[in-house]
XYZ file of C-alpha atoms in Angstrom:
459
model
C 7.120 -14.568 -5.808
C 4.928 -12.097 -7.676
C 6.308 -10.122 -10.586
C 5.307 -7.099 -12.696
C 6.381 -5.743 -16.079
C 5.270 -2.300 -17.264
C 5.863 -0.772 -20.696
C 4.943 2.725 -21.917
C 2.703 3.755 -19.047
C 2.894 7.507 -18.476
C 6.438 8.435 -17.397
C 7.397 4.752 -17.078
C 8.861 3.473 -20.339
C 10.007 0.084 -19.114
C 10.330 -1.518 -15.708
C 10.396 -5.044 -14.358
C 10.129 -5.849 -10.649
C 9.969 -8.841 -8.348
C 7.152 -7.869 -5.983
C 8.591 -9.189 -2.745
C 7.092 -8.968 0.727
C 8.357 -5.430 1.357
C 9.112 -2.829 -1.293
C 10.288 0.762 -1.359
C 10.411 3.192 -4.290
C 12.095 6.606 -4.224
C 12.691 9.241 -6.873
C 11.981 12.809 -7.850
C 8.462 14.025 -8.592
C 6.821 12.946 -11.863
C 9.203 10.042 -12.518
C 6.604 7.317 -11.955
C 6.580 6.209 -8.298
C 2.793 6.435 -8.057
C 2.443 5.102 -11.605
C 4.218 1.873 -10.635
C 2.198 1.598 -7.419
C -1.033 2.139 -9.365
C 0.019 -0.411 -12.006
C 0.377 -3.013 -9.251
C -2.969 -1.972 -7.755
C -4.597 -2.067 -11.208
C -3.251 -5.552 -11.949
C -4.240 -6.995 -8.602
C -7.703 -5.482 -9.037
C -8.372 -7.844 -11.956
C -9.009 -10.575 -9.404
C -11.829 -8.540 -7.838
C -13.380 -7.809 -11.239
C -13.397 -11.522 -12.086
C -14.897 -12.250 -8.688
C -17.547 -9.583 -9.303
C -18.595 -11.317 -12.520
C -19.019 -14.596 -10.666
C -21.085 -12.816 -7.996
C -23.257 -11.359 -10.767
C -23.977 -14.887 -11.985
C -25.032 -15.863 -8.471
C -27.156 -12.778 -7.788
C -28.875 -12.675 -11.185
C -29.090 -16.431 -11.785
C -27.405 -16.108 -15.190
C -28.219 -19.171 -17.360
C -25.420 -21.515 -18.369
C -25.537 -20.636 -22.067
C -24.808 -16.979 -21.233
C -22.181 -17.576 -18.532
C -19.172 -18.386 -20.711
C -15.457 -17.639 -20.610
C -15.959 -15.386 -23.641
C -18.528 -13.379 -21.669
C -16.147 -13.259 -18.705
C -13.292 -11.959 -20.875
C -15.545 -9.339 -22.447
C -16.831 -8.094 -19.080
C -13.358 -8.003 -17.559
C -11.981 -6.118 -20.570
C -14.708 -3.451 -20.356
C -14.236 -3.045 -16.622
C -10.457 -2.824 -16.921
C -10.745 -0.020 -19.486
C -12.993 1.869 -17.044
C -10.635 1.107 -14.170
C -7.635 2.268 -16.171
C -9.259 5.607 -16.907
C -10.295 6.008 -13.253
C -6.751 5.332 -11.991
C -4.605 7.026 -14.615
C -6.941 9.761 -15.875
C -7.021 8.920 -19.583
C -8.267 6.200 -21.903
C -5.694 3.460 -22.528
C -6.365 3.763 -26.276
C -4.486 7.080 -26.283
C -1.175 5.411 -25.426
C -0.106 2.787 -27.961
C 2.062 -0.230 -27.170
C 1.157 -0.008 -23.506
C 1.530 -3.257 -21.596
C 1.091 -4.248 -17.966
C 1.879 -7.858 -17.137
C 1.402 -9.160 -13.602
C 2.409 -12.600 -12.431
C 0.624 -13.749 -9.282
C 2.480 -17.078 -9.479
C 4.155 -19.308 -12.067
C 0.722 -20.536 -13.161
C -1.372 -17.373 -12.755
C -0.584 -14.377 -14.937
C -2.656 -11.507 -16.360
C -1.754 -9.159 -19.215
C -3.352 -5.842 -20.166
C -2.174 -4.666 -23.563
C -2.920 -1.764 -25.916
C -1.695 -2.209 -29.485
C -2.350 -0.922 -32.983
C -3.349 -3.185 -35.842
C -4.266 -2.012 -39.336
C -4.602 1.542 -38.094
C -6.994 0.516 -35.326
C -6.206 0.638 -31.616
C -7.041 -2.564 -29.743
C -7.283 -3.181 -26.005
C -6.729 -6.766 -24.919
C -7.001 -8.416 -21.520
C -5.672 -11.974 -21.299
C -5.066 -14.728 -18.760
C -2.341 -17.373 -18.761
C -3.475 -20.843 -19.876
C -3.420 -22.391 -16.402
C -5.379 -19.470 -14.979
C -7.978 -19.803 -17.762
C -8.557 -23.436 -16.828
C -8.943 -22.583 -13.149
C -11.332 -19.697 -13.788
C -13.389 -21.879 -16.120
C -13.809 -24.335 -13.245
C -14.939 -21.571 -10.879
C -17.369 -20.337 -13.535
C -18.875 -23.819 -13.882
C -19.137 -24.065 -10.098
C -20.976 -20.721 -9.894
C -23.474 -21.678 -12.604
C -24.046 -25.185 -11.248
C -24.661 -24.025 -7.679
C -26.570 -20.857 -8.529
C -29.545 -20.460 -6.166
C -32.775 -19.820 -8.075
C -35.391 -17.312 -6.896
C -38.158 -19.921 -7.084
C -36.316 -22.337 -4.830
C -38.385 -23.352 -1.831
C -37.561 -21.556 1.381
C -37.764 -18.127 2.952
C -36.115 -14.959 1.693
C -33.699 -15.188 4.619
C -32.783 -18.738 3.628
C -32.188 -17.643 0.038
C -29.907 -14.838 1.211
C -28.021 -17.217 3.480
C -27.433 -19.676 0.636
C -26.192 -16.903 -1.622
C -23.860 -15.595 1.075
C -22.386 -19.062 1.485
C -22.009 -19.437 -2.284
C -20.334 -16.026 -2.534
C -17.901 -17.019 0.209
C -17.079 -20.269 -1.590
C -16.581 -18.437 -4.898
C -14.332 -15.875 -3.218
C -12.141 -18.660 -1.849
C -12.003 -20.520 -5.170
C -11.173 -17.355 -7.114
C -8.377 -16.475 -4.698
C -6.983 -19.987 -5.055
C -7.176 -19.698 -8.847
C -4.936 -16.630 -8.683
C -2.713 -18.203 -5.988
C -3.351 -15.057 -3.982
C -5.446 -14.727 -0.818
C -4.839 -11.029 -0.141
C -7.114 -8.034 -0.636
C -5.312 -4.892 -1.817
C -5.540 -1.542 -0.017
C -4.145 1.673 -1.457
C -3.531 4.352 1.189
C -2.966 7.523 -0.849
C -1.090 10.718 -0.119
C -3.234 13.617 1.099
C -4.574 11.627 4.051
C -4.826 14.685 6.288
C -7.248 16.294 3.830
C -9.469 13.201 3.882
C -9.390 13.208 7.682
C -10.013 16.955 7.808
C -13.178 16.584 5.731
C -14.492 13.910 8.081
C -18.049 15.216 8.226
C -18.331 15.991 4.510
C -16.690 12.986 2.872
C -19.813 11.602 1.187
C -20.773 15.033 -0.159
C -17.300 15.667 -1.559
C -16.582 12.191 -2.920
C -17.193 13.275 -6.525
C -14.227 15.645 -6.186
C -11.850 12.822 -5.223
C -9.950 10.501 -7.543
C -11.008 6.843 -7.527
C -8.285 5.693 -5.119
C -9.149 8.396 -2.592
C -12.877 7.603 -2.951
C -12.189 3.963 -2.101
C -9.993 4.982 0.807
C -12.809 7.222 2.086
C -15.293 4.373 1.702
C -12.988 2.058 3.623
C -12.689 4.564 6.475
C -16.439 5.040 6.670
C -17.019 1.280 6.732
C -14.880 0.779 9.862
C -15.389 4.022 11.807
C -18.124 2.568 14.001
C -15.671 0.100 15.551
C -14.030 3.079 17.283
C -17.112 4.412 19.071
C -15.622 3.462 22.455
C -12.005 4.255 21.622
C -9.035 2.115 20.653
C -9.311 -0.106 23.704
C -12.683 -1.569 22.677
C -12.104 -2.075 18.955
C -11.323 -5.766 19.445
C -14.694 -6.472 21.057
C -16.719 -4.372 18.616
C -14.974 -5.775 15.539
C -15.317 -9.384 16.741
C -11.582 -9.950 16.481
C -10.613 -13.463 15.404
C -9.450 -15.994 17.959
C -6.380 -15.406 20.045
C -4.448 -12.197 19.478
C -1.152 -12.435 17.610
C 0.195 -9.649 19.818
C -0.208 -8.000 23.216
C -3.334 -5.940 22.567
C -2.953 -3.557 25.507
C 0.675 -2.893 24.644
C -0.133 -2.138 20.998
C -3.069 0.129 21.922
C -0.732 2.031 24.244
C 1.801 2.276 21.406
C -0.783 3.736 19.002
C -1.924 6.234 21.622
C 1.683 7.349 22.129
C 2.093 7.944 18.410
C -1.192 9.847 18.201
C -0.648 11.465 21.623
C -4.355 10.770 21.986
C -7.153 8.202 21.848
C -9.612 8.259 18.949
C -13.405 8.128 19.289
C -16.157 8.115 16.695
C -19.787 9.078 17.051
C -22.206 9.578 14.139
C -21.163 12.762 12.307
C -18.433 13.436 14.862
C -14.839 12.287 15.288
C -12.631 13.468 18.089
C -9.357 12.828 19.878
C -8.935 12.792 23.645
C -5.419 14.006 24.331
C -3.241 11.763 26.479
C -1.593 14.726 28.186
C -4.622 16.410 29.770
C -7.765 14.583 28.625
C -8.918 17.460 26.428
C -11.362 16.524 23.666
C -10.365 17.852 20.217
C -12.549 17.433 17.093
C -10.452 15.693 14.442
C -10.646 18.635 11.969
C -8.891 20.754 14.625
C -6.193 18.194 15.438
C -2.616 18.697 14.246
C -1.798 17.901 10.615
C 0.453 15.050 11.776
C -2.346 13.481 13.824
C -4.723 13.786 10.887
C -2.145 12.244 8.560
C -1.365 9.196 10.668
C -4.768 8.561 12.282
C -6.352 6.264 9.725
C -3.119 4.537 8.771
C -2.832 3.332 12.373
C -6.555 2.603 12.774
C -6.701 0.541 9.589
C -3.564 -1.490 10.316
C -4.639 -2.154 13.896
C -8.038 -3.458 12.792
C -6.368 -5.796 10.290
C -4.136 -7.116 13.047
C -7.183 -7.865 15.186
C -8.835 -9.673 12.280
C -5.662 -11.620 11.400
C -6.071 -10.175 7.902
C -3.226 -10.757 5.480
C -3.340 -7.891 2.993
C -1.395 -6.133 0.261
C -0.809 -2.556 1.485
C 0.334 0.282 -0.785
C 1.236 3.357 1.284
C 2.208 6.617 -0.392
C 4.527 9.060 1.340
C 4.201 7.836 4.953
C 6.396 10.720 6.114
C 4.019 13.592 5.297
C 3.530 16.053 8.219
C 5.451 13.762 10.584
C 8.485 14.706 12.673
C 11.493 12.423 11.942
C 11.128 10.504 15.224
C 7.487 9.712 14.399
C 8.457 8.680 10.868
C 10.778 6.114 12.444
C 8.073 4.974 14.865
C 5.568 4.550 12.033
C 8.047 2.387 10.102
C 8.555 0.264 13.202
C 4.781 -0.149 13.604
C 4.253 -0.891 9.911
C 6.845 -3.682 9.914
C 5.450 -5.046 13.181
C 2.001 -5.156 11.536
C 3.525 -6.931 8.557
C 5.232 -9.570 10.682
C 2.054 -10.146 12.716
C -0.207 -10.661 9.709
C 2.126 -11.879 6.960
C 1.059 -8.938 4.797
C 2.847 -7.358 1.837
C 3.797 -3.659 2.008
C 4.886 -1.268 -0.749
C 6.048 2.252 0.158
C 6.791 5.325 -1.942
C 8.763 8.048 -0.195
C 10.911 11.173 -0.479
C 12.134 11.003 3.104
C 15.748 10.190 4.049
C 14.456 9.447 7.559
C 12.105 6.746 6.273
C 14.937 5.211 4.257
C 17.360 5.326 7.192
C 14.742 3.852 9.519
C 13.983 1.016 7.093
C 17.727 0.398 6.765
C 18.052 -0.224 10.514
C 15.256 -2.826 10.442
C 16.787 -4.323 7.293
C 20.091 -4.759 9.156
C 18.201 -6.312 12.076
C 16.600 -8.804 9.699
C 20.007 -9.578 8.233
C 21.288 -10.685 11.633
C 18.423 -13.178 11.836
C 18.531 -14.347 8.228
C 22.223 -15.160 8.566
C 21.264 -18.091 10.814
C 18.196 -19.345 8.901
C 19.806 -22.746 8.321
C 20.322 -23.218 12.058
C 16.933 -23.052 13.858
C 18.452 -22.822 17.348
C 20.850 -20.041 16.405
C 18.096 -18.243 14.502
C 15.751 -18.368 17.504
C 18.528 -17.088 19.750
C 19.371 -14.159 17.476
C 15.710 -13.353 16.852
C 15.126 -13.115 20.592
C 18.114 -10.782 20.999
C 17.192 -8.567 18.050
C 13.491 -8.288 18.945
C 14.427 -7.445 22.536
C 16.579 -4.602 21.231
C 13.852 -3.336 18.872
C 11.121 -3.847 21.540
C 8.820 -5.259 18.832
C 9.355 -7.706 15.975
C 9.890 -5.046 13.327
C 12.610 -6.981 11.546
C 12.890 -6.883 7.759
C 14.483 -9.925 6.127
C 16.839 -8.946 3.256
C 15.666 -11.801 1.004
C 12.100 -10.463 1.179
C 12.881 -6.812 0.396
C 13.476 -4.674 -2.684
C 14.248 -0.957 -2.943
C 14.709 1.068 -6.116
C 15.305 4.648 -7.178
C 13.746 6.018 -10.364
C 16.131 8.176 -12.387
C 15.230 11.087 -14.700
C 16.498 9.156 -17.755
C 13.920 6.411 -17.108
C 16.353 3.869 -15.678
C 16.258 2.444 -12.164
C 18.886 2.039 -9.486
C 18.950 -0.795 -6.967
C 19.342 0.778 -3.517
C 20.485 -2.423 -1.826
C 24.223 -2.882 -1.350
C 24.404 -6.674 -1.342
C 28.056 -6.867 -0.324
C 27.481 -5.102 3.008
C 23.746 -5.890 3.364
C 22.647 -2.283 3.698
C 20.495 0.223 1.834
C 22.303 3.025 0.024
C 20.558 5.780 1.964
C 22.705 8.505 0.356
C 20.737 8.054 -2.876
C 17.784 9.959 -1.417
C 19.862 12.659 0.273
C 22.212 13.771 -2.506
C 20.716 17.253 -2.190
C 22.590 17.609 1.111
C 25.890 17.534 -0.803
C 24.666 20.327 -3.090
C 23.464 22.390 -0.139
C 26.764 21.874 1.696
C 28.716 22.891 -1.423
C 26.575 26.018 -1.768
C 27.205 26.860 1.887
C 30.962 26.328 1.513
C 31.109 28.657 -1.495
C 29.123 31.338 0.331
C 31.420 30.936 3.325
C 34.471 31.268 1.058
C 32.981 34.437 -0.462
C 32.366 35.858 2.998
C 35.869 34.893 4.131
C 37.431 36.418 0.999
C 35.433 39.605 1.528
C 36.528 39.777 5.170
C 40.202 39.286 4.262
C 39.878 41.943 1.564
C 38.354 44.403 4.020
C 41.185 43.820 6.504
C 43.778 44.384 3.770
C 42.100 47.640 2.684
C 42.065 48.904 6.264
C 45.744 48.053 6.699
C 46.624 49.985 3.516
C 44.703 53.038 4.739
C 46.464 52.855 8.112
C 49.909 52.754 6.459
C 49.043 55.786 4.352
């Protein structure tokens, strides 16, 4: 199980989390939901930076005397400072005693620390001992197998050899970190990104780094949708046998969108299911714009059998409660198909209630884990009820609420195996109390008016 510790990062003073297969964070604005999500994204991004250094050795044929672990540490440290500023908006040196520690496994851990020594601020990036040994082995492999420019053979052959070496290095680096997943951050404000579909590249400088990467991801996969959802599998060269009923899932996505999506160069449009009308995406409803690329991205990953780490901010935005529930069902189905990890931040009581129902469904299955026959029987019953395998196993789930005083509250009621959904909807009690007091005032006023009228009548 992966694990994160964060100290003195923005509004987050101290937090420690087991990063299980499914996670959910709630809380008021400015308490640190996105900060925690970004800290996880930042930590997991270290793997890609290390991988990038190895690729640099391959592409530039760096000599052995220059390709050292000291050089790797220096490059990673510089890149992490840049990445920190891009994600959090300020230099890490401005916040002393900051620490982010991420454990990929018992033998693979990274630590990013800012401390003060002798009046000087120091930024330090370190790897656990076992991880150092593994990365040193990958470094040696990259240098030893580096393809030289003067090697006999065509340019195409040289490129092929480098591609193969890159692929091998990617696999070895992932194994070093005990983590095979790429990380995708799907930010809030998705409808704005979709709305600016024809101007994304022009406006990228106005976006934060996470949104820029999200935009780049969208643009890299748009062409798979040139013939609509039904042909994505063929155009994307989907891997092997489907893990799901493709036609059924395409129909499901169309129902959620109430349309099919098509892409042509410089033009995106929806064809409405109801009457076949073609609508340019910038003129689609805000809900359609919000959900469009969440569904498209997850569906493509399912076709590719891609196991990923997904961070999704505020999935409820612009969505009617019934569609919020449907999106949660689809997200968990995606997760169970691919074995992915999902982290959600939300303000929505509907999202929390929806997740709770799938959590309870998973509890019915997990209860019989020690009995394979009983488990299979219950799984069949539960999935038939849900229509899709959107179950959420309690042992693989965590849910927390961030409090204004900096503490956290576990939302899971272990004794009854449910989520404490009231924690996100306490405002309803305040609103009801306000209504009751107003009603009492009105009632008192009405009684007083009746009494006054009776007195006048008697006189």
